Short mmCIF file of C-alpha atoms in Angstrom, two decimals:
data_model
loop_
_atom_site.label_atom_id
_atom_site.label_comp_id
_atom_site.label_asym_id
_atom_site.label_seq_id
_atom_site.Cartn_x
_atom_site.Cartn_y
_atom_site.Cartn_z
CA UNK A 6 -52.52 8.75 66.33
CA UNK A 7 -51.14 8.87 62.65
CA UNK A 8 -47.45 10.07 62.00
CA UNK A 9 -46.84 10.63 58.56
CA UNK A 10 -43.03 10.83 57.45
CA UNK A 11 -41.43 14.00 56.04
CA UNK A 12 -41.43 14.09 52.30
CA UNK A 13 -38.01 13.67 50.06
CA UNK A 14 -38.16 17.39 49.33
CA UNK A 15 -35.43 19.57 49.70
CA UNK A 16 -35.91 23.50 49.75
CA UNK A 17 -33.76 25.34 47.45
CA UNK A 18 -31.37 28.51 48.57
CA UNK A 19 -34.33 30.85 48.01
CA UNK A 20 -36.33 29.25 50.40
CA UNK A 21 -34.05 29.39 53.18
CA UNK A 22 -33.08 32.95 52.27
CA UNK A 23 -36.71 34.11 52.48
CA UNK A 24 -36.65 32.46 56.03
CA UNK A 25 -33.82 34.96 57.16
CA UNK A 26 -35.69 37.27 55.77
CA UNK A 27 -38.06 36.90 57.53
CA UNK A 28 -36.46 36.42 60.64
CA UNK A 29 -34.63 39.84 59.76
CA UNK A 30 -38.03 41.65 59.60
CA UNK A 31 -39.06 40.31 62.67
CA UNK A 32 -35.82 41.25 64.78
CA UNK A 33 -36.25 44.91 63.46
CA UNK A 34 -39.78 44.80 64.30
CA UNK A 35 -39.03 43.56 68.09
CA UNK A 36 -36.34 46.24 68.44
CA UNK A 37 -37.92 49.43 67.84
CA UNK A 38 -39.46 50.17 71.34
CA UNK A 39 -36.14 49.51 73.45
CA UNK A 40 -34.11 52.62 71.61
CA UNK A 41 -37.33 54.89 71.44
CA UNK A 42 -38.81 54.20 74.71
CA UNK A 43 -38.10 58.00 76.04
CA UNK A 44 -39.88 58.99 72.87
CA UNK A 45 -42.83 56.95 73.18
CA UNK A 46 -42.67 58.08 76.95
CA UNK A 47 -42.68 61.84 76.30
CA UNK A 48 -45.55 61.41 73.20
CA UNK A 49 -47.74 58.99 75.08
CA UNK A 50 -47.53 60.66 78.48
CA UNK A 51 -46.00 57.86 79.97
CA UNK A 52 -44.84 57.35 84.04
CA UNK A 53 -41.86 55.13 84.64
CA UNK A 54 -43.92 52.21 85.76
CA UNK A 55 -45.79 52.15 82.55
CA UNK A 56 -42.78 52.30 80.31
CA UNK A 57 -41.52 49.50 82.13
CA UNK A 58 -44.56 47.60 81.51
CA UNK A 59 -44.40 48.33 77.44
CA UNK A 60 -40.77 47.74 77.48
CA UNK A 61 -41.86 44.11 78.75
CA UNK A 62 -45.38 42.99 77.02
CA UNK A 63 -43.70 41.46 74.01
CA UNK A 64 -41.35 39.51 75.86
CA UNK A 65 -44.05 38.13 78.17
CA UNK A 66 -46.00 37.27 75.30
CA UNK A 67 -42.97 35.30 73.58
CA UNK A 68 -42.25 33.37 76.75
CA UNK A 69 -45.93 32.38 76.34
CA UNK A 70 -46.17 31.64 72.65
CA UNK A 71 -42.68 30.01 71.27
CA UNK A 72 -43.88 26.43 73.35
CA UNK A 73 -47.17 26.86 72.38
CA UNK A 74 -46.09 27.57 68.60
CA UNK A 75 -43.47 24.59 68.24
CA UNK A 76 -46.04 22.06 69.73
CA UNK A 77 -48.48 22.91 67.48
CA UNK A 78 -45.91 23.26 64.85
CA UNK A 79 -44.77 19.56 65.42
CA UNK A 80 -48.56 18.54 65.35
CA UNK A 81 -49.73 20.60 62.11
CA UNK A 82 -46.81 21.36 59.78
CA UNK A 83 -44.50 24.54 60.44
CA UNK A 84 -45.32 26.09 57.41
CA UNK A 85 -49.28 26.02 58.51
CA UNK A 86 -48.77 27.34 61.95
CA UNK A 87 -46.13 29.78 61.16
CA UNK A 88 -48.68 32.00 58.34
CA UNK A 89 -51.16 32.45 60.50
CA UNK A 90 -48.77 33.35 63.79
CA UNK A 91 -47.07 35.73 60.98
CA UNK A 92 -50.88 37.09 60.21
CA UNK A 93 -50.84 37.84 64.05
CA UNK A 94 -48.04 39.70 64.24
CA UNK A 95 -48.82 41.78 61.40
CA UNK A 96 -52.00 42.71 62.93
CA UNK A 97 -49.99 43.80 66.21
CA UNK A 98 -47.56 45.65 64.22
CA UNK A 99 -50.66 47.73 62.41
CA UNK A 100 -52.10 48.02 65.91
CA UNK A 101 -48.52 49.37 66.95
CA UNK A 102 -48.33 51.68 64.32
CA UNK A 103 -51.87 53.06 64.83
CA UNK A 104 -51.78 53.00 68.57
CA UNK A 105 -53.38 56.56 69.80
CA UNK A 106 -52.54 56.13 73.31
CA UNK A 107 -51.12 53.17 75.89
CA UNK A 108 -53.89 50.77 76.08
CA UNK A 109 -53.96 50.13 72.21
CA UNK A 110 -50.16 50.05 72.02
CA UNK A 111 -49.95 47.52 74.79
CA UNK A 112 -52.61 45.73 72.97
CA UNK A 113 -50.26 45.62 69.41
CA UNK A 114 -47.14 44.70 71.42
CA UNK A 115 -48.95 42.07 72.67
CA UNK A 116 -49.56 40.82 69.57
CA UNK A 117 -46.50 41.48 67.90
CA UNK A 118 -44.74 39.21 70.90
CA UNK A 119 -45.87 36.08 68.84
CA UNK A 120 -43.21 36.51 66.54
CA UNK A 121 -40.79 34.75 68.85
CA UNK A 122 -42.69 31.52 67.70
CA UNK A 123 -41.56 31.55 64.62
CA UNK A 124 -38.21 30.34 65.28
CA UNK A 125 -39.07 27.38 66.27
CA UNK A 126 -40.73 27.07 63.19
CA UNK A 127 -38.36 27.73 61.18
CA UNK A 128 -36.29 25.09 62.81
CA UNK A 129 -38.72 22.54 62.00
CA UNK A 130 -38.61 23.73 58.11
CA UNK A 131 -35.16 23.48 57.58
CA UNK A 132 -35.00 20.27 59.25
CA UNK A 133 -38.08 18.34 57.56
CA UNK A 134 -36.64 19.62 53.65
CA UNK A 135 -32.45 19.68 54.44
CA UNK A 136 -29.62 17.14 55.26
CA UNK A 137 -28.61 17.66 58.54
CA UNK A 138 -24.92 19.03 58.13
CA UNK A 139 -27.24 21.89 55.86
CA UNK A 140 -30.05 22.39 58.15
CA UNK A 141 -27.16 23.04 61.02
CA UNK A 142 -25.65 26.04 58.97
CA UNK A 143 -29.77 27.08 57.74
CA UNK A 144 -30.20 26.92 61.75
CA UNK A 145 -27.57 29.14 62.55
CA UNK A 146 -28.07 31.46 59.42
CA UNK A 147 -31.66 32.17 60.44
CA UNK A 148 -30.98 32.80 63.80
CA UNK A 149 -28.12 35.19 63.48
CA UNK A 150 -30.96 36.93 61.00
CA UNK A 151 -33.19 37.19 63.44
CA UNK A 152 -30.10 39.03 65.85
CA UNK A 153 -28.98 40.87 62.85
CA UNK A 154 -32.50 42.47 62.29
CA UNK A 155 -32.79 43.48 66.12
CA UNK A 156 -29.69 45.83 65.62
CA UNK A 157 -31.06 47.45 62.47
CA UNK A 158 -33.99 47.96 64.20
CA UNK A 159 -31.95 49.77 67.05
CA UNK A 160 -30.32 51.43 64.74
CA UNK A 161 -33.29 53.20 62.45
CA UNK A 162 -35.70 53.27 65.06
CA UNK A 163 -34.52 56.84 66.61
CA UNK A 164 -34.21 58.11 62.83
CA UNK A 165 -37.39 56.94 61.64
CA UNK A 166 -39.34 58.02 64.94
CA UNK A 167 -38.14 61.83 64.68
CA UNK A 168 -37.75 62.07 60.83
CA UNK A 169 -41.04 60.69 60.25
CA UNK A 170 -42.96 59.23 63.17
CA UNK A 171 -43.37 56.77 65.93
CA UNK A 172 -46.12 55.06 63.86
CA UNK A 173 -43.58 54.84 60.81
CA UNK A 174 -41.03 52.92 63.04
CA UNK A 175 -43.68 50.44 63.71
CA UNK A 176 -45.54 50.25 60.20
CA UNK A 177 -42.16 49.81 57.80
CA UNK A 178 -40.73 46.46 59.59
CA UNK A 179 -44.23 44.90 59.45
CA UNK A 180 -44.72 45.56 55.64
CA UNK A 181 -41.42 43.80 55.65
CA UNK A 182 -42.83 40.65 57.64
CA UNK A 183 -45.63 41.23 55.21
CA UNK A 184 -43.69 40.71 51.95
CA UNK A 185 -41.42 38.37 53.70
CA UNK A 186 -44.12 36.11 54.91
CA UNK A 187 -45.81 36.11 51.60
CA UNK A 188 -41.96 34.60 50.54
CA UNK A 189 -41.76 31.87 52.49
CA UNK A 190 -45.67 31.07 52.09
CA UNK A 191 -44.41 30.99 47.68
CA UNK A 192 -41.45 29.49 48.01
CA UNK A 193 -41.39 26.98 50.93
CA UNK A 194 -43.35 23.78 50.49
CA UNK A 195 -46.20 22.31 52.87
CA UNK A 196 -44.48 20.14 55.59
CA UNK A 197 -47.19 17.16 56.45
CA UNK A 198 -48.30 17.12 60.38
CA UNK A 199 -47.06 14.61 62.14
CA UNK A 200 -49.87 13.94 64.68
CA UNK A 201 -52.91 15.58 62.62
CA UNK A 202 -55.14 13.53 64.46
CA UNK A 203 -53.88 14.47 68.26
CA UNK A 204 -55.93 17.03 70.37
CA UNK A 205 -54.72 19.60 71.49
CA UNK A 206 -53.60 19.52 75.66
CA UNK A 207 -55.82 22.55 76.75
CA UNK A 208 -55.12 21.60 80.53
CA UNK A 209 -51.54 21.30 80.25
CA UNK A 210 -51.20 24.21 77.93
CA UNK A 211 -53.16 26.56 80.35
CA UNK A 212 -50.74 25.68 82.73
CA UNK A 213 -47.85 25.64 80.86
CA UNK A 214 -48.57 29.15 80.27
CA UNK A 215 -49.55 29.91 83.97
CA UNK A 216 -45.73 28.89 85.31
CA UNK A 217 -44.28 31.13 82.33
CA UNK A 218 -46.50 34.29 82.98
CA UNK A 219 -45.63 33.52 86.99
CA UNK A 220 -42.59 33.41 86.06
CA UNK A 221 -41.59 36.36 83.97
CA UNK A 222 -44.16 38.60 86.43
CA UNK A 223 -41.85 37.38 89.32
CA UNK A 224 -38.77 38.39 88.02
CA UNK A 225 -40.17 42.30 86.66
CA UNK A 226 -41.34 42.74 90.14
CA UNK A 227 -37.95 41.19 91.37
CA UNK A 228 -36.62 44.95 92.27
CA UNK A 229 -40.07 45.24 94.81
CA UNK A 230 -39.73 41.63 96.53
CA UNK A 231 -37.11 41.86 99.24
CA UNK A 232 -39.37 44.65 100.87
CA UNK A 233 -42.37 42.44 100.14
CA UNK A 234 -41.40 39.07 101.43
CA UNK A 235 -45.66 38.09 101.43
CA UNK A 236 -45.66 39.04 97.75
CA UNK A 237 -42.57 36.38 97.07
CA UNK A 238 -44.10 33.39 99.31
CA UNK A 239 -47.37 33.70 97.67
CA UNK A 240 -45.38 33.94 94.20
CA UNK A 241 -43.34 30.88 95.39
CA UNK A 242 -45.92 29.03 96.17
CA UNK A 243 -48.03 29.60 93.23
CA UNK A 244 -45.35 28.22 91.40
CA UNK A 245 -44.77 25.66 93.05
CA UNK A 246 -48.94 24.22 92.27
CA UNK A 247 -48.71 25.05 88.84
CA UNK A 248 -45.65 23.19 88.58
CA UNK A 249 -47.20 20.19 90.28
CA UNK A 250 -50.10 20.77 88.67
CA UNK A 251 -48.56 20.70 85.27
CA UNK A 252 -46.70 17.54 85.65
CA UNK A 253 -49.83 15.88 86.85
CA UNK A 254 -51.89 16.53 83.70
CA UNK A 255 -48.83 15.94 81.33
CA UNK A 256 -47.99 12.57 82.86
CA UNK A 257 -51.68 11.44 82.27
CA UNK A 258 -52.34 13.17 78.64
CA UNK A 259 -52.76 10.77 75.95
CA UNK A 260 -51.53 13.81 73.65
CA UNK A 261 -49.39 15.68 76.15
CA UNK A 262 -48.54 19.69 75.79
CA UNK A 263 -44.77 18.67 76.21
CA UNK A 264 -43.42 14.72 76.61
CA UNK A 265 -41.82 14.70 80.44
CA UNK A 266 -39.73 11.60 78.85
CA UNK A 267 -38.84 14.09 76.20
CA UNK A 268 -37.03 16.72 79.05
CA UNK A 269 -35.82 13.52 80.95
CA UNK A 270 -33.24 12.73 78.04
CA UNK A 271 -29.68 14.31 79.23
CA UNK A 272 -29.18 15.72 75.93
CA UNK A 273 -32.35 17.75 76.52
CA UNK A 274 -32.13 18.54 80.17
CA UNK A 275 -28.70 19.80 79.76
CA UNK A 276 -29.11 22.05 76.81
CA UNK A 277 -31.74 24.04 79.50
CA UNK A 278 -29.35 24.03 82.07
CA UNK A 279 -26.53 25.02 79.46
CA UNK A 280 -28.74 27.98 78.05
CA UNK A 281 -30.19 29.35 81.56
CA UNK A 282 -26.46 29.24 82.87
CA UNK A 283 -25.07 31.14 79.82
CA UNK A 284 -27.22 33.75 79.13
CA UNK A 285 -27.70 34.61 82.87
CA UNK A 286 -24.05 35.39 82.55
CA UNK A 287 -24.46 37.39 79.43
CA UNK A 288 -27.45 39.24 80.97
CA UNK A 289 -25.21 40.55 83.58
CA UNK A 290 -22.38 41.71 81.29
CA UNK A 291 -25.13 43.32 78.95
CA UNK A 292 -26.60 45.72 82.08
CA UNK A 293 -23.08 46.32 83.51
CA UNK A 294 -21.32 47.32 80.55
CA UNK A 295 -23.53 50.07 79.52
CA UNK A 296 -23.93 51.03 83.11
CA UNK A 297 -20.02 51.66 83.04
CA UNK A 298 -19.79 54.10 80.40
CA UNK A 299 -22.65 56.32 81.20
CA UNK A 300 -21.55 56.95 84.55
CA UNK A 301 -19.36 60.65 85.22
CA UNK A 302 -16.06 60.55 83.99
CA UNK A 303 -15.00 62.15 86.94
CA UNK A 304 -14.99 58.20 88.68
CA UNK A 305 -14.10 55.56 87.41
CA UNK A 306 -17.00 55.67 84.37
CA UNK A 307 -16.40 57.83 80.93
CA UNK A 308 -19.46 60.24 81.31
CA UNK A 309 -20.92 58.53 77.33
CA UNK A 310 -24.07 60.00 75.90
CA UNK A 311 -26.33 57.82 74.67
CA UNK A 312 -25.47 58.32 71.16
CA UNK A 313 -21.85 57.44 72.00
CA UNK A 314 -23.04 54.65 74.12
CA UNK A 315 -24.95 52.95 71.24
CA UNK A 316 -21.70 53.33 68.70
CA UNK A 317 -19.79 51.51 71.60
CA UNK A 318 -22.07 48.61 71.89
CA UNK A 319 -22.55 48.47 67.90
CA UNK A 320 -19.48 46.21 67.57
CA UNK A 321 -20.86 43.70 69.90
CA UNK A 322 -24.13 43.83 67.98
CA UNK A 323 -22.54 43.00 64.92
CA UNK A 324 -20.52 40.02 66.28
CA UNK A 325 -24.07 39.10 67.68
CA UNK A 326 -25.46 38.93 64.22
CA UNK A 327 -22.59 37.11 62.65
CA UNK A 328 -22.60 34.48 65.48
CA UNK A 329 -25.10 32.02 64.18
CA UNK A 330 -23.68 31.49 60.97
CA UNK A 331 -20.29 31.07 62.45
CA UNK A 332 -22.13 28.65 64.78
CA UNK A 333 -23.86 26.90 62.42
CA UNK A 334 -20.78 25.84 60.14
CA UNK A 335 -18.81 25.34 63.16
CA UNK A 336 -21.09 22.77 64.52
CA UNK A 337 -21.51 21.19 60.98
CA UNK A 338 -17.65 20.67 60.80
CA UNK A 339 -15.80 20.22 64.96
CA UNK A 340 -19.78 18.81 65.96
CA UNK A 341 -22.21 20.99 68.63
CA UNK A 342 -20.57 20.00 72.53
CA UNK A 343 -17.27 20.83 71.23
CA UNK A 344 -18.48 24.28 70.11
CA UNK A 345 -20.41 24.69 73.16
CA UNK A 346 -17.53 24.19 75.14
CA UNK A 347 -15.87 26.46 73.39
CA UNK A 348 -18.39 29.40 73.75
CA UNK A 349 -18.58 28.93 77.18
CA UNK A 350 -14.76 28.60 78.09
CA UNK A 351 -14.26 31.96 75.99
CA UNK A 352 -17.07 33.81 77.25
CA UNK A 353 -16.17 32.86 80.91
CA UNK A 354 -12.78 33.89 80.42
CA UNK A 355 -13.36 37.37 78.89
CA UNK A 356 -16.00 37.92 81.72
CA UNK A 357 -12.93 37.11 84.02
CA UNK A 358 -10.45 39.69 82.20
CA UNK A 359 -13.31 42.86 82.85
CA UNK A 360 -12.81 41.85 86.69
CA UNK A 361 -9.73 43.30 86.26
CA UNK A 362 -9.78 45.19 82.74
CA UNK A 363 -11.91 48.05 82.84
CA UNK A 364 -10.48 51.09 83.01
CA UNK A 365 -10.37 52.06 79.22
CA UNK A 366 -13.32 52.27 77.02
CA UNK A 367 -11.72 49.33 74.75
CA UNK A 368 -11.17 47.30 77.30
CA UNK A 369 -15.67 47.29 77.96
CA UNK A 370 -15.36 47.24 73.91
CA UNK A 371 -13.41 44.43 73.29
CA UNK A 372 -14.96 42.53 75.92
CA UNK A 373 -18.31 43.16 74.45
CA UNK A 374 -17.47 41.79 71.04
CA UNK A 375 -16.04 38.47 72.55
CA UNK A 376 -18.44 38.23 74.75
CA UNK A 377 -21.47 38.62 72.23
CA UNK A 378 -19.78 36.60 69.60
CA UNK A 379 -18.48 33.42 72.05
CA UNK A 380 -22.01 33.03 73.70
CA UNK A 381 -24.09 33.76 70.78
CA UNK A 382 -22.26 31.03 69.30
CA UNK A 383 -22.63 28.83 72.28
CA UNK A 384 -26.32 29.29 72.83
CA UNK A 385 -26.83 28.45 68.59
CA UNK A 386 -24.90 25.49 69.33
CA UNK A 387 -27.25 24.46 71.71
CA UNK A 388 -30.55 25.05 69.48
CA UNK A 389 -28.92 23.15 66.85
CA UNK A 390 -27.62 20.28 69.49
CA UNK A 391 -31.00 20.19 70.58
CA UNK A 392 -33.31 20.21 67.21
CA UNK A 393 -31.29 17.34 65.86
CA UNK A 394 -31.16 15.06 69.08
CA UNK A 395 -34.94 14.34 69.42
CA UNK A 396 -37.19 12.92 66.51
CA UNK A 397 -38.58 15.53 63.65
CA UNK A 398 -42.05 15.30 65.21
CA UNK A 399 -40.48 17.23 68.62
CA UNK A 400 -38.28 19.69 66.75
CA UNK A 401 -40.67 22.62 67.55
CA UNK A 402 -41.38 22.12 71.06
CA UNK A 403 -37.84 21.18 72.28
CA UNK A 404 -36.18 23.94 70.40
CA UNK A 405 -38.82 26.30 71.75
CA UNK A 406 -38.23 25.82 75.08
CA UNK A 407 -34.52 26.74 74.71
CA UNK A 408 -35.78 29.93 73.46
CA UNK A 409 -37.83 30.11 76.41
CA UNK A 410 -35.14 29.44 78.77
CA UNK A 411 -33.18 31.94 77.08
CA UNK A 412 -35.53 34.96 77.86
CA UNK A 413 -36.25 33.64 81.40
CA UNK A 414 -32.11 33.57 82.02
CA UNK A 415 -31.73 37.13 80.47
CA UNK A 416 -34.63 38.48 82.37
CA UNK A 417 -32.83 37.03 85.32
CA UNK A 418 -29.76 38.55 84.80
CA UNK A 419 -30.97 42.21 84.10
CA UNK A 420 -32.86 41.67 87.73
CA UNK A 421 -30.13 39.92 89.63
CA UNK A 422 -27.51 43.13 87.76
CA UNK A 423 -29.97 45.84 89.22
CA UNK A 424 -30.32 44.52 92.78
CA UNK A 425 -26.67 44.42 93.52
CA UNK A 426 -26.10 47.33 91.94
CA UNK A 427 -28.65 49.55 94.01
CA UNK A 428 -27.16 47.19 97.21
CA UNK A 429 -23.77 48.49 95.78
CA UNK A 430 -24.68 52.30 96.55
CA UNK A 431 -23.13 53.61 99.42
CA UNK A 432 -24.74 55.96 102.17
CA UNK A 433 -25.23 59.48 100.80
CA UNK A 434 -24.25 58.53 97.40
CA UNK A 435 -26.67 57.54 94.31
CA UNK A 436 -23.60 56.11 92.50
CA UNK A 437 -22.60 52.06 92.85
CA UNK A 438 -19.61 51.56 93.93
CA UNK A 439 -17.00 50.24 91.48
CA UNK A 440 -16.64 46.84 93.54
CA UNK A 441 -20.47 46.47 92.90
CA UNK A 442 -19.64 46.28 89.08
CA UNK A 443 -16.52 44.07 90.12
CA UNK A 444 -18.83 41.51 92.17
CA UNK A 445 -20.83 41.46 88.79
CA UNK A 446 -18.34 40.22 86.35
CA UNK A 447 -17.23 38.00 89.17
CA UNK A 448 -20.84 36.28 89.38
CA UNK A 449 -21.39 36.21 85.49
CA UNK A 450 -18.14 33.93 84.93
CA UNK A 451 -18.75 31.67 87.91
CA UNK A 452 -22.16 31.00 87.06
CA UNK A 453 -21.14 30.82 83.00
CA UNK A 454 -18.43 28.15 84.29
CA UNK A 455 -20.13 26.09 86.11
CA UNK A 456 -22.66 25.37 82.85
CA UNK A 457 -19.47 23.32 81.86
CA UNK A 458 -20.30 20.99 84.50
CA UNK A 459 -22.68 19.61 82.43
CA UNK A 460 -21.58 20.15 78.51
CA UNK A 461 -20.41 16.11 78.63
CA UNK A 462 -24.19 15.26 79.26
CA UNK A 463 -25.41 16.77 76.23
CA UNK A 464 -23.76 13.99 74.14
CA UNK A 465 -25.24 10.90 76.24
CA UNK A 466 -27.65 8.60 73.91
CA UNK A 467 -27.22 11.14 71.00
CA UNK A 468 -24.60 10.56 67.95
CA UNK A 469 -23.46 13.48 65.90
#
């Protein structure tokens, strides 16, 4: 195995803004199916099961690709491996935006779900070519990019769809990534591989890939399992081998898919833990809120349309955009446990106010904005705690597995928020009661709290 240094290069300001650019395009592109779905629905002839199953093909396919992107990342150069995942998810979005019926669509969103990898590779550009108090704020810049282009996709996805066409809302963002990718590929140098001689661990990524897809099919058909209790041991269980399995090949790879000694460092370990905790708490907060204002005003809900709905959450968008920047400098300046701390003792404690503060629409508002802003800083804090605590050769994969961890705790969330709230139903009714949304809040701060247990660890063996 050869490991050849990073070069003493540094990337200029246009290089890292083409990154956010790109990052922007790619968050718009991601976001367009969420707002639109009933369109898409109502054009494409769609039953609820198979809306479900478009609203989720991307995100399966990110769970899938962001490990598999940063390892090879780390092995071949970011730069090399992020052009041709870019290429990829052009092709999707074409295939999107050309999509005559379901199959083909699912088949470009598919596709287009390999964007997610590209943060990861990002992560290792900014850290092979900046300092690391700059490569902290180019973290956190890129990242709240990447946020900030999922709301502008929400937000001209509708227009574009019924002004134009469903194909437009697809084809504009991924002439963007086009132009953007051409960007970085002009302006950002070629980072050298680190392990261009390694092979590539086929077993251990097949597997890898098995416990993710088990994983993120387990929790979609969460709603069906309690009445299927076969259908969760087998699920269980399959888990369970792949995991073993997994860790068996890894251990004995001379080139392994991800180093177990790597996860084993409390700095890593924790950051998981930290993110999984965090965002399941967020998740829950994210389905409740919404939930609250749409339901009749004649309760204890406000009876919003979906238009007004989407100009109340648009606050908490925004503060989601601006949070990786703020984390980025933040980190840079007080250092990344401190801010994580922070986050998480904020976010916790707004969570705790809705228990009892939610009986005006600015209450769910407010709440919303501190909410998206504290944890979205918290959760960059982590990315950035955990790209500079392992060497530059591991950037990719352990930063990609926080992403990972991310959409497995959100996915979590939105399931755990919809089973208590159909348990929360009384007889007769097909409203939850309001202590079901109570019991909600209550879970998302205990279970954002105790993530604090373990902020201390992330700081064990690693130096600012």
């Amino acid at each position: 195995m050869t490991t050849t240094q990073a070069p003493p290069v540094r990337i200029g300001k246009a290089a890292v803004a083409a990154l956010g650019m790109l990052a922007t395009s790619a968050g718009a592109l991601e976001s367009v199916v969420a707002p639109t779905l009933p369109l898409l629905q109502r054009e494409l002839s769609l039953g609820p099961a198979e809306g479900a199953l478009l609203s989720i093909a991307m995100l399966i396919t990110g769970a899938l690709v962001a490990p598999i992107a940063g390892n090879l990342g780390d092995r071949y150069g970011g730069k090399w491996v992020m052009i041709r995942l870019m290429a990829v998810v052009s092709v999707g979005g074409l295939v999107s935006a050309l999509a005559p019926n379901l199959p083909v669509l699912l088949l470009g969103q598919v596709l287009q779900g390999a964007m997610v990898g590209a943060m990861p590779l990002s992560f290792i550009l900014v850290r092979n070519y900046l300092p690391v108090g700059e490569s902290k704020v180019a973290i956190g810049v890129v990242s709240g990019l990447f946020i900030g282009g999922g709301m502008l996709g929400t937000l001209i996805a509708g227009p574009i769809a019924e002004g134009l066409s469903r194909h437009w809302m697809f084809a504009i963002p991924t002439l963007a990534i086009i132009l953007t990718t051409l960007l970085v590929h002009w302006l950002m140098p070629n980072d050298p591989p680190s392990q261009s001689d390694a092979r590539i661990d086929w077993p251990g990524l097949a597997l890898l890939s098995g416990i993710l897809l088990t994983l993120m099919l387990g929790l979609s058909m969460a709603p069906e399992v309690g009445s299927r209790p076969l259908l969760l041991g087998a699920l269980v269980v399959l888990l369970a081998v792949l995991v073993a399995g997994w860790i068996h090949v890894e251990r004995r790879s001379p080139s392994p898919m991800v180093n177990l000694r790597l996860l084993a460092k409390p700095a890593i370990w924790s950051s998981y833990v930290i993110t999984f905790a965090v965002c399941i708490g967020v998740s829950l907060s994210m389905y409740l809120v919404p939930q609250l204002f749409a339901l009749s005003a004649d309760g204890y809900g406000f009876g919003a349309s979906a238009t007004d709905i989407g100009l109340y959450l648009l606050p908490g968008a925004i503060a989601a955009a601006l949070a990786g920047p703020v984390a980025g400098i933040a980190t840079r300046r007080f250092g990344s446990s401190a801010v994580v701390a922070a986050g998480i003792a904020v976010t916790t404690a707004t969570l705790v106010a809705l228990v009892f503060l939610h009986s005006e629409i600015w209450h769910l508002v407010v709440g919303k904005v501190v909410i998206a802003l504290a944890s979205g800083v918290c959760i960059t804090a982590v990315v950035v705690k955990t790209a500079t605590s392992v060497d530059q050769g591991d950037t990719g994969t352990a930063t990609s597995l926080v992403l990972v961890t991310r959409v497995i705790g959100f996915a979590a969330g939105a399931q755990i928020s919809g089973a208590f709230l159909a348990a929360g139903i009384p007889s007769g009714s097909n409203v939850p009661a309001e202590s079901a949304f109570i019991t909600g809040f209550v879970i998302a701060g205990v279970v954002t709290a105790l993530s604090l247990l373990v902020v201390r660890t992330m700081s064990k063996g690693v130096k600012e």
